mmCIF file of C-alpha atoms in Angstrom:
data_model
loop_
_atom_site.group_PDB
_atom_site.id
_atom_site.type_symbol
_atom_site.label_atom_id
_atom_site.label_comp_id
_atom_site.label_asym_id
_atom_site.label_seq_id
_atom_site.Cartn_x
_atom_site.Cartn_y
_atom_site.Cartn_z
ATOM 1 C CA UNK A 428 104.945 118.610 108.411
ATOM 2 C CA UNK A 429 106.059 121.034 111.089
ATOM 3 C CA UNK A 430 104.883 122.592 114.309
ATOM 4 C CA UNK A 431 102.501 125.372 113.379
ATOM 5 C CA UNK A 432 100.798 128.214 115.108
ATOM 6 C CA UNK A 433 97.102 127.541 114.655
ATOM 7 C CA UNK A 434 95.941 130.097 112.073
ATOM 8 C CA UNK A 435 92.540 131.700 111.851
ATOM 9 C CA UNK A 436 90.418 130.026 109.213
ATOM 10 C CA UNK A 437 89.345 132.315 106.372
ATOM 11 C CA UNK A 438 85.607 132.685 105.947
ATOM 12 C CA UNK A 439 84.351 131.735 102.502
ATOM 13 C CA UNK A 440 81.385 129.967 101.029
ATOM 14 C CA UNK A 441 81.859 126.178 100.901
ATOM 15 C CA UNK A 442 82.356 124.583 97.484
ATOM 16 C CA UNK A 443 79.599 122.821 95.640
ATOM 17 C CA UNK A 444 79.332 119.117 96.461
ATOM 18 C CA UNK A 445 78.755 116.301 94.031
ATOM 19 C CA UNK A 446 80.434 114.064 91.492
ATOM 20 C CA UNK A 447 79.330 114.176 87.871
ATOM 21 C CA UNK A 448 80.753 114.298 84.372
ATOM 22 C CA UNK A 449 82.093 117.876 84.058
ATOM 23 C CA UNK A 450 85.783 118.359 84.841
ATOM 24 C CA UNK A 451 85.071 120.622 87.816
ATOM 25 C CA UNK A 452 82.811 117.929 89.312
ATOM 26 C CA UNK A 453 85.533 115.313 88.971
ATOM 27 C CA UNK A 454 87.857 117.694 90.804
ATOM 28 C CA UNK A 455 85.242 118.243 93.511
ATOM 29 C CA UNK A 456 85.043 114.464 93.897
ATOM 30 C CA UNK A 457 88.716 114.409 94.847
ATOM 31 C CA UNK A 458 88.208 117.410 97.129
ATOM 32 C CA UNK A 459 85.471 115.437 98.894
ATOM 33 C CA UNK A 460 87.875 112.543 99.507
ATOM 34 C CA UNK A 461 90.633 114.710 101.032
ATOM 35 C CA UNK A 462 90.809 115.437 104.767
ATOM 36 C CA UNK A 463 92.927 117.352 107.247
ATOM 37 C CA UNK A 464 94.942 115.400 109.830
ATOM 38 C CA UNK A 465 96.169 117.222 112.901
ATOM 39 C CA UNK A 466 97.253 116.869 116.504
ATOM 40 C CA UNK A 467 97.624 119.504 119.222
ATOM 41 C CA UNK A 468 101.106 119.805 120.657
ATOM 42 C CA UNK A 469 99.889 121.220 123.947
ATOM 43 C CA UNK A 470 101.728 124.535 123.525
ATOM 44 C CA UNK A 471 99.274 126.453 121.310
ATOM 45 C CA UNK A 472 100.726 124.809 118.213
ATOM 46 C CA UNK A 473 99.589 121.816 116.228
ATOM 47 C CA UNK A 474 101.010 119.402 113.698
ATOM 48 C CA UNK A 475 99.091 119.342 110.458
ATOM 49 C CA UNK A 476 99.081 117.098 107.410
ATOM 50 C CA UNK A 477 96.804 115.952 104.616
ATOM 51 C CA UNK A 478 95.256 112.586 103.850
ATOM 52 C CA UNK A 479 92.907 111.177 101.244
ATOM 53 C CA UNK A 480 90.569 108.206 101.074
ATOM 54 C CA UNK A 481 90.772 105.209 98.754
ATOM 55 C CA UNK A 482 88.095 102.554 98.317
ATOM 56 C CA UNK A 483 90.249 99.423 98.470
ATOM 57 C CA UNK A 484 88.173 96.237 98.881
ATOM 58 C CA UNK A 485 89.624 93.503 101.074
ATOM 59 C CA UNK A 486 90.934 90.332 99.428
ATOM 60 C CA UNK A 487 87.532 88.702 100.068
ATOM 61 C CA UNK A 488 85.808 91.530 98.182
ATOM 62 C CA UNK A 489 84.225 93.223 101.195
ATOM 63 C CA UNK A 490 84.306 97.053 101.155
ATOM 64 C CA UNK A 491 87.042 98.926 102.950
ATOM 65 C CA UNK A 492 88.026 102.594 103.222
ATOM 66 C CA UNK A 493 91.767 103.250 103.442
ATOM 67 C CA UNK A 494 93.358 106.511 104.566
ATOM 68 C CA UNK A 495 96.511 107.447 102.630
ATOM 69 C CA UNK A 496 99.032 110.029 103.790
ATOM 70 C CA UNK A 497 102.772 110.587 104.105
ATOM 71 C CA UNK A 498 104.375 108.366 106.741
ATOM 72 C CA UNK A 499 106.078 111.309 108.455
ATOM 73 C CA UNK A 500 102.712 112.989 109.017
ATOM 74 C CA UNK A 501 101.611 110.213 111.376
ATOM 75 C CA UNK A 502 105.074 109.414 112.722
ATOM 76 C CA UNK A 503 105.452 113.018 113.870
ATOM 77 C CA UNK A 504 102.309 112.813 115.999
ATOM 78 C CA UNK A 505 103.404 111.442 119.366
ATOM 79 C CA UNK A 506 100.016 111.080 121.072
ATOM 80 C CA UNK A 507 97.905 107.962 120.448
ATOM 81 C CA UNK A 508 95.061 109.971 118.906
ATOM 82 C CA UNK A 509 95.096 112.465 116.075
ATOM 83 C CA UNK A 510 92.093 114.236 114.575
ATOM 84 C CA UNK A 511 90.599 113.634 111.168
ATOM 85 C CA UNK A 512 88.682 116.525 109.660
ATOM 86 C CA UNK A 513 85.281 115.248 108.638
ATOM 87 C CA UNK A 514 82.772 117.710 107.182
ATOM 88 C CA UNK A 515 79.009 117.580 107.586
ATOM 89 C CA UNK A 516 76.490 119.024 105.129
ATOM 90 C CA UNK A 517 73.819 121.065 106.862
ATOM 91 C CA UNK A 518 70.196 121.760 105.840
ATOM 92 C CA UNK A 519 70.064 124.511 103.277
ATOM 93 C CA UNK A 520 73.372 123.609 101.641
ATOM 94 C CA UNK A 521 75.800 124.812 104.307
ATOM 95 C CA UNK A 522 78.633 122.775 105.818
ATOM 96 C CA UNK A 523 80.356 122.548 109.176
ATOM 97 C CA UNK A 524 83.759 121.241 110.163
ATOM 98 C CA UNK A 525 83.318 118.164 112.391
ATOM 99 C CA UNK A 526 86.709 116.628 113.273
ATOM 100 C CA UNK A 527 86.777 113.381 115.226
ATOM 101 C CA UNK A 528 89.516 111.440 117.042
ATOM 102 C CA UNK A 529 91.558 109.034 114.948
ATOM 103 C CA UNK A 530 93.447 106.320 116.798
ATOM 104 C CA UNK A 531 96.952 106.086 115.325
ATOM 105 C CA UNK A 532 98.792 104.145 118.061
ATOM 106 C CA UNK A 533 97.832 101.167 120.170
ATOM 107 C CA UNK A 534 98.061 100.899 123.965
ATOM 108 C CA UNK A 535 101.727 99.964 123.690
ATOM 109 C CA UNK A 536 102.429 103.074 121.648
ATOM 110 C CA UNK A 537 102.960 101.148 118.420
ATOM 111 C CA UNK A 538 101.759 102.543 115.112
ATOM 112 C CA UNK A 539 98.488 101.130 113.818
ATOM 113 C CA UNK A 540 99.187 102.265 110.265
ATOM 114 C CA UNK A 541 101.156 100.351 107.643
ATOM 115 C CA UNK A 542 104.244 102.006 106.200
ATOM 116 C CA UNK A 543 105.711 101.425 102.785
ATOM 117 C CA UNK A 544 109.186 99.986 103.453
ATOM 118 C CA UNK A 545 111.008 102.374 101.118
ATOM 119 C CA UNK A 546 108.785 105.410 100.531
ATOM 120 C CA UNK A 547 107.261 108.091 102.747
ATOM 121 C CA UNK A 548 103.762 106.620 102.423
ATOM 122 C CA UNK A 549 101.412 105.288 105.103
ATOM 123 C CA UNK A 550 98.018 103.604 104.812
ATOM 124 C CA UNK A 551 95.492 102.495 107.397
ATOM 125 C CA UNK A 552 91.981 101.121 107.346
ATOM 126 C CA UNK A 553 89.508 103.506 108.923
ATOM 127 C CA UNK A 554 85.822 103.638 109.749
ATOM 128 C CA UNK A 555 84.594 106.623 107.757
ATOM 129 C CA UNK A 556 81.164 108.269 107.856
ATOM 130 C CA UNK A 557 79.011 106.931 105.004
ATOM 131 C CA UNK A 558 79.305 110.109 102.946
ATOM 132 C CA UNK A 559 83.107 109.880 103.082
ATOM 133 C CA UNK A 560 83.128 106.145 102.391
ATOM 134 C CA UNK A 561 81.118 106.875 99.240
ATOM 135 C CA UNK A 562 83.506 109.704 98.296
ATOM 136 C CA UNK A 563 86.610 107.478 98.533
ATOM 137 C CA UNK A 564 88.515 107.286 95.255
ATOM 138 C CA UNK A 565 88.468 103.936 93.392
ATOM 139 C CA UNK A 566 91.634 101.889 93.746
ATOM 140 C CA UNK A 567 91.813 101.739 89.955
ATOM 141 C CA UNK A 568 92.502 105.490 89.822
ATOM 142 C CA UNK A 569 95.978 104.953 91.330
ATOM 143 C CA UNK A 570 98.190 105.242 88.260
ATOM 144 C CA UNK A 571 100.888 102.695 87.510
ATOM 145 C CA UNK A 572 104.034 103.309 85.511
ATOM 146 C CA UNK A 573 102.401 101.633 82.514
ATOM 147 C CA UNK A 574 99.451 104.040 82.836
ATOM 148 C CA UNK A 575 101.733 107.077 82.850
ATOM 149 C CA UNK A 576 103.504 105.792 79.746
ATOM 150 C CA UNK A 577 100.247 104.989 77.926
ATOM 151 C CA UNK A 578 98.808 108.422 78.772
ATOM 152 C CA UNK A 579 102.050 110.154 77.750
ATOM 153 C CA UNK A 580 102.355 111.929 81.089
ATOM 154 C CA UNK A 581 105.501 113.984 81.096
ATOM 155 C CA UNK A 582 107.275 117.270 81.827
ATOM 156 C CA UNK A 583 105.127 120.358 81.435
ATOM 157 C CA UNK A 584 101.842 118.541 82.082
ATOM 158 C CA UNK A 585 99.687 120.124 84.753
ATOM 159 C CA UNK A 586 98.718 118.188 87.846
ATOM 160 C CA UNK A 587 96.456 119.320 90.667
ATOM 161 C CA UNK A 588 97.108 118.848 94.349
ATOM 162 C CA UNK A 589 95.052 119.251 97.516
ATOM 163 C CA UNK A 590 96.189 120.108 100.998
ATOM 164 C CA UNK A 591 96.152 122.354 104.033
ATOM 165 C CA UNK A 592 99.181 124.649 103.675
ATOM 166 C CA UNK A 593 100.236 125.970 107.076
ATOM 167 C CA UNK A 594 97.044 124.474 108.459
ATOM 168 C CA UNK A 595 94.718 126.652 106.417
ATOM 169 C CA UNK A 596 91.604 125.282 104.755
ATOM 170 C CA UNK A 597 89.665 126.904 101.938
ATOM 171 C CA UNK A 598 86.801 127.840 104.281
ATOM 172 C CA UNK A 599 85.398 127.296 107.771
ATOM 173 C CA UNK A 600 83.965 123.935 106.663
ATOM 174 C CA UNK A 601 87.467 122.456 106.452
ATOM 175 C CA UNK A 602 87.680 121.786 102.717
ATOM 176 C CA UNK A 603 91.222 121.508 101.328
ATOM 177 C CA UNK A 604 92.892 124.129 99.168
ATOM 178 C CA UNK A 605 93.279 123.195 95.495
ATOM 179 C CA UNK A 606 96.512 124.145 93.767
ATOM 180 C CA UNK A 607 98.189 123.421 90.450
ATOM 181 C CA UNK A 608 101.731 122.689 89.351
ATOM 182 C CA UNK A 609 103.617 121.357 86.367
ATOM 183 C CA UNK A 610 105.681 118.198 86.212
ATOM 184 C CA UNK A 611 109.262 119.431 86.466
ATOM 185 C CA UNK A 612 111.347 116.299 85.945
ATOM 186 C CA UNK A 613 112.071 113.692 83.315
ATOM 187 C CA UNK A 614 111.887 110.766 82.918
ATOM 188 C CA UNK A 615 109.015 109.624 85.138
ATOM 189 C CA UNK A 616 109.343 105.929 84.336
ATOM 190 C CA UNK A 617 110.338 103.206 84.863
ATOM 191 C CA UNK A 618 109.227 103.748 88.442
ATOM 192 C CA UNK A 619 111.830 101.259 89.681
ATOM 193 C CA UNK A 620 114.518 103.702 88.500
ATOM 194 C CA UNK A 621 112.633 106.945 89.165
ATOM 195 C CA UNK A 622 110.482 106.373 92.280
ATOM 196 C CA UNK A 623 109.738 110.089 92.760
ATOM 197 C CA UNK A 624 109.192 113.065 90.494
ATOM 198 C CA UNK A 625 109.176 116.839 90.875
ATOM 199 C CA UNK A 626 106.178 119.174 90.748
ATOM 200 C CA UNK A 627 106.716 122.885 90.180
ATOM 201 C CA UNK A 628 104.655 124.616 92.888
ATOM 202 C CA UNK A 629 105.415 126.113 96.323
ATOM 203 C CA UNK A 630 105.069 123.570 99.145
ATOM 204 C CA UNK A 631 104.229 124.518 102.728
ATOM 205 C CA UNK A 632 103.964 122.626 106.015
ATOM 206 C CA UNK A 633 100.571 120.924 106.024
ATOM 207 C CA UNK A 634 100.682 119.900 102.345
ATOM 208 C CA UNK A 635 102.405 116.604 103.123
ATOM 209 C CA UNK A 636 100.316 113.541 102.315
ATOM 210 C CA UNK A 637 98.051 115.257 99.809
ATOM 211 C CA UNK A 638 97.041 113.639 96.510
ATOM 212 C CA UNK A 639 98.662 114.764 93.271
ATOM 213 C CA UNK A 640 96.209 114.045 90.482
ATOM 214 C CA UNK A 641 94.901 114.745 87.005
ATOM 215 C CA UNK A 642 91.379 115.507 85.867
ATOM 216 C CA UNK A 643 90.242 117.200 82.621
ATOM 217 C CA UNK A 644 90.423 120.480 84.559
ATOM 218 C CA UNK A 645 94.224 120.222 84.244
ATOM 219 C CA UNK A 646 95.974 120.858 80.930
ATOM 220 C CA UNK A 647 98.108 118.408 79.018
ATOM 221 C CA UNK A 648 100.582 119.297 76.320
ATOM 222 C CA UNK A 649 99.072 119.479 72.821
ATOM 223 C CA UNK A 650 99.268 116.244 70.856
ATOM 224 C CA UNK A 651 99.428 113.973 73.904
ATOM 225 C CA UNK A 652 96.880 111.343 74.889
ATOM 226 C CA UNK A 653 93.878 112.394 76.975
ATOM 227 C CA UNK A 654 93.275 109.799 79.734
ATOM 228 C CA UNK A 655 89.781 108.305 79.835
ATOM 229 C CA UNK A 656 89.339 108.934 83.582
ATOM 230 C CA UNK A 657 90.950 110.965 86.368
ATOM 231 C CA UNK A 658 93.963 109.432 88.061
ATOM 232 C CA UNK A 659 96.106 109.836 91.154
ATOM 233 C CA UNK A 660 99.694 110.299 90.019
ATOM 234 C CA UNK A 661 101.211 110.224 93.487
ATOM 235 C CA UNK A 662 101.458 111.531 97.038
ATOM 236 C CA UNK A 663 103.158 114.806 97.934
ATOM 237 C CA UNK A 664 105.822 113.909 100.498
ATOM 238 C CA UNK A 665 107.988 117.012 100.909
ATOM 239 C CA UNK A 666 109.401 120.153 99.388
ATOM 240 C CA UNK A 667 112.799 120.277 97.733
ATOM 241 C CA UNK A 668 114.935 122.405 100.052
ATOM 242 C CA UNK A 669 118.688 121.925 99.618
ATOM 243 C CA UNK A 670 119.357 124.904 101.931
ATOM 244 C CA UNK A 671 117.422 127.506 103.883
ATOM 245 C CA UNK A 672 116.119 128.900 100.607
ATOM 246 C CA UNK A 673 113.057 127.008 99.271
ATOM 247 C CA UNK A 674 112.994 126.193 95.566
ATOM 248 C CA UNK A 675 109.215 126.162 95.156
ATOM 249 C CA UNK A 676 109.283 122.512 94.074
ATOM 250 C CA UNK A 677 107.458 119.527 95.561
ATOM 251 C CA UNK A 678 108.618 115.916 95.748
ATOM 252 C CA UNK A 679 105.982 113.359 94.746
ATOM 253 C CA UNK A 680 106.105 109.602 95.381
ATOM 254 C CA UNK A 681 104.411 107.574 92.645
ATOM 255 C CA UNK A 682 100.923 106.196 93.290
ATOM 256 C CA UNK A 683 102.195 102.674 92.607
ATOM 257 C CA UNK A 684 103.722 102.755 96.083
ATOM 258 C CA UNK A 685 100.266 103.368 97.564
ATOM 259 C CA UNK A 686 99.129 100.166 95.864
ATOM 260 C CA UNK A 687 102.134 98.354 97.343
ATOM 261 C CA UNK A 688 101.396 99.700 100.825
ATOM 262 C CA UNK A 689 97.768 98.562 100.553
ATOM 263 C CA UNK A 690 99.013 95.114 99.507
ATOM 264 C CA UNK A 691 101.087 95.051 102.723
ATOM 265 C CA UNK A 692 97.947 96.028 104.629
ATOM 266 C CA UNK A 693 96.184 93.054 103.031
ATOM 267 C CA UNK A 694 99.049 90.748 104.046
ATOM 268 C CA UNK A 695 98.839 91.992 107.638
ATOM 269 C CA UNK A 696 95.087 91.354 107.697
ATOM 270 C CA UNK A 697 95.557 87.798 106.468
ATOM 271 C CA UNK A 698 98.281 87.136 109.057
ATOM 272 C CA UNK A 699 96.128 88.463 111.887
ATOM 273 C CA UNK A 700 93.157 86.360 110.794
ATOM 274 C CA UNK A 701 95.259 83.209 110.675
ATOM 275 C CA UNK A 702 94.792 80.176 108.406
#
């Protein structure tokens, strides 16, 4: 997440919408749940990050849409309002980019999101347009350490990631750019000992906060277990850059920490509601 010169948006046809059984449709489902977050700096630059939506029912079972991103994406936006990049389907199958204000700080300047106490992860309840609320990814798709072990997820496996590198989208409708990388570290679990893992792909400003996930469109090593549904493996938080020379490797925080952050959000809700 850095200050960026606002780039021109490349003109392409928008991707096909929908969520069905084929692997590409499962991938499109995750594309539909991923949004651009940005804020103008007032000097012809903007700060850009990526977020994605999770359907995380409240403790009483009522529906709730939760925005997930990297904590530093929101913390680096000083103004009380950011923008969230909604997209609207038009008659005839076209799309248009329709960003709206997103309140991220209260009148006292305090953050309205909930931060994981140890990881670069932030969550906040939002009011999403119905089409985005329906596109939100089920909470059960956030993989735990036990899931990764059972599915034999390990080095060399492909994972997909979505984001807005250097503020670019895949088209004028504001859809994220899909990229692929391979798990580049071992072991991945137990998560308590290995809270982050490495993904071999070039990371750019604007990718932070994007989901790192698996669907059947991604390859697994021969002889390993094929999961029975897509899963979110983690959140891209940064690139690995020990010096001025980038290594082309991303740092991913495990999805279990998103679950923990949502649990903190639940605890805050209960406290605010009182006994």
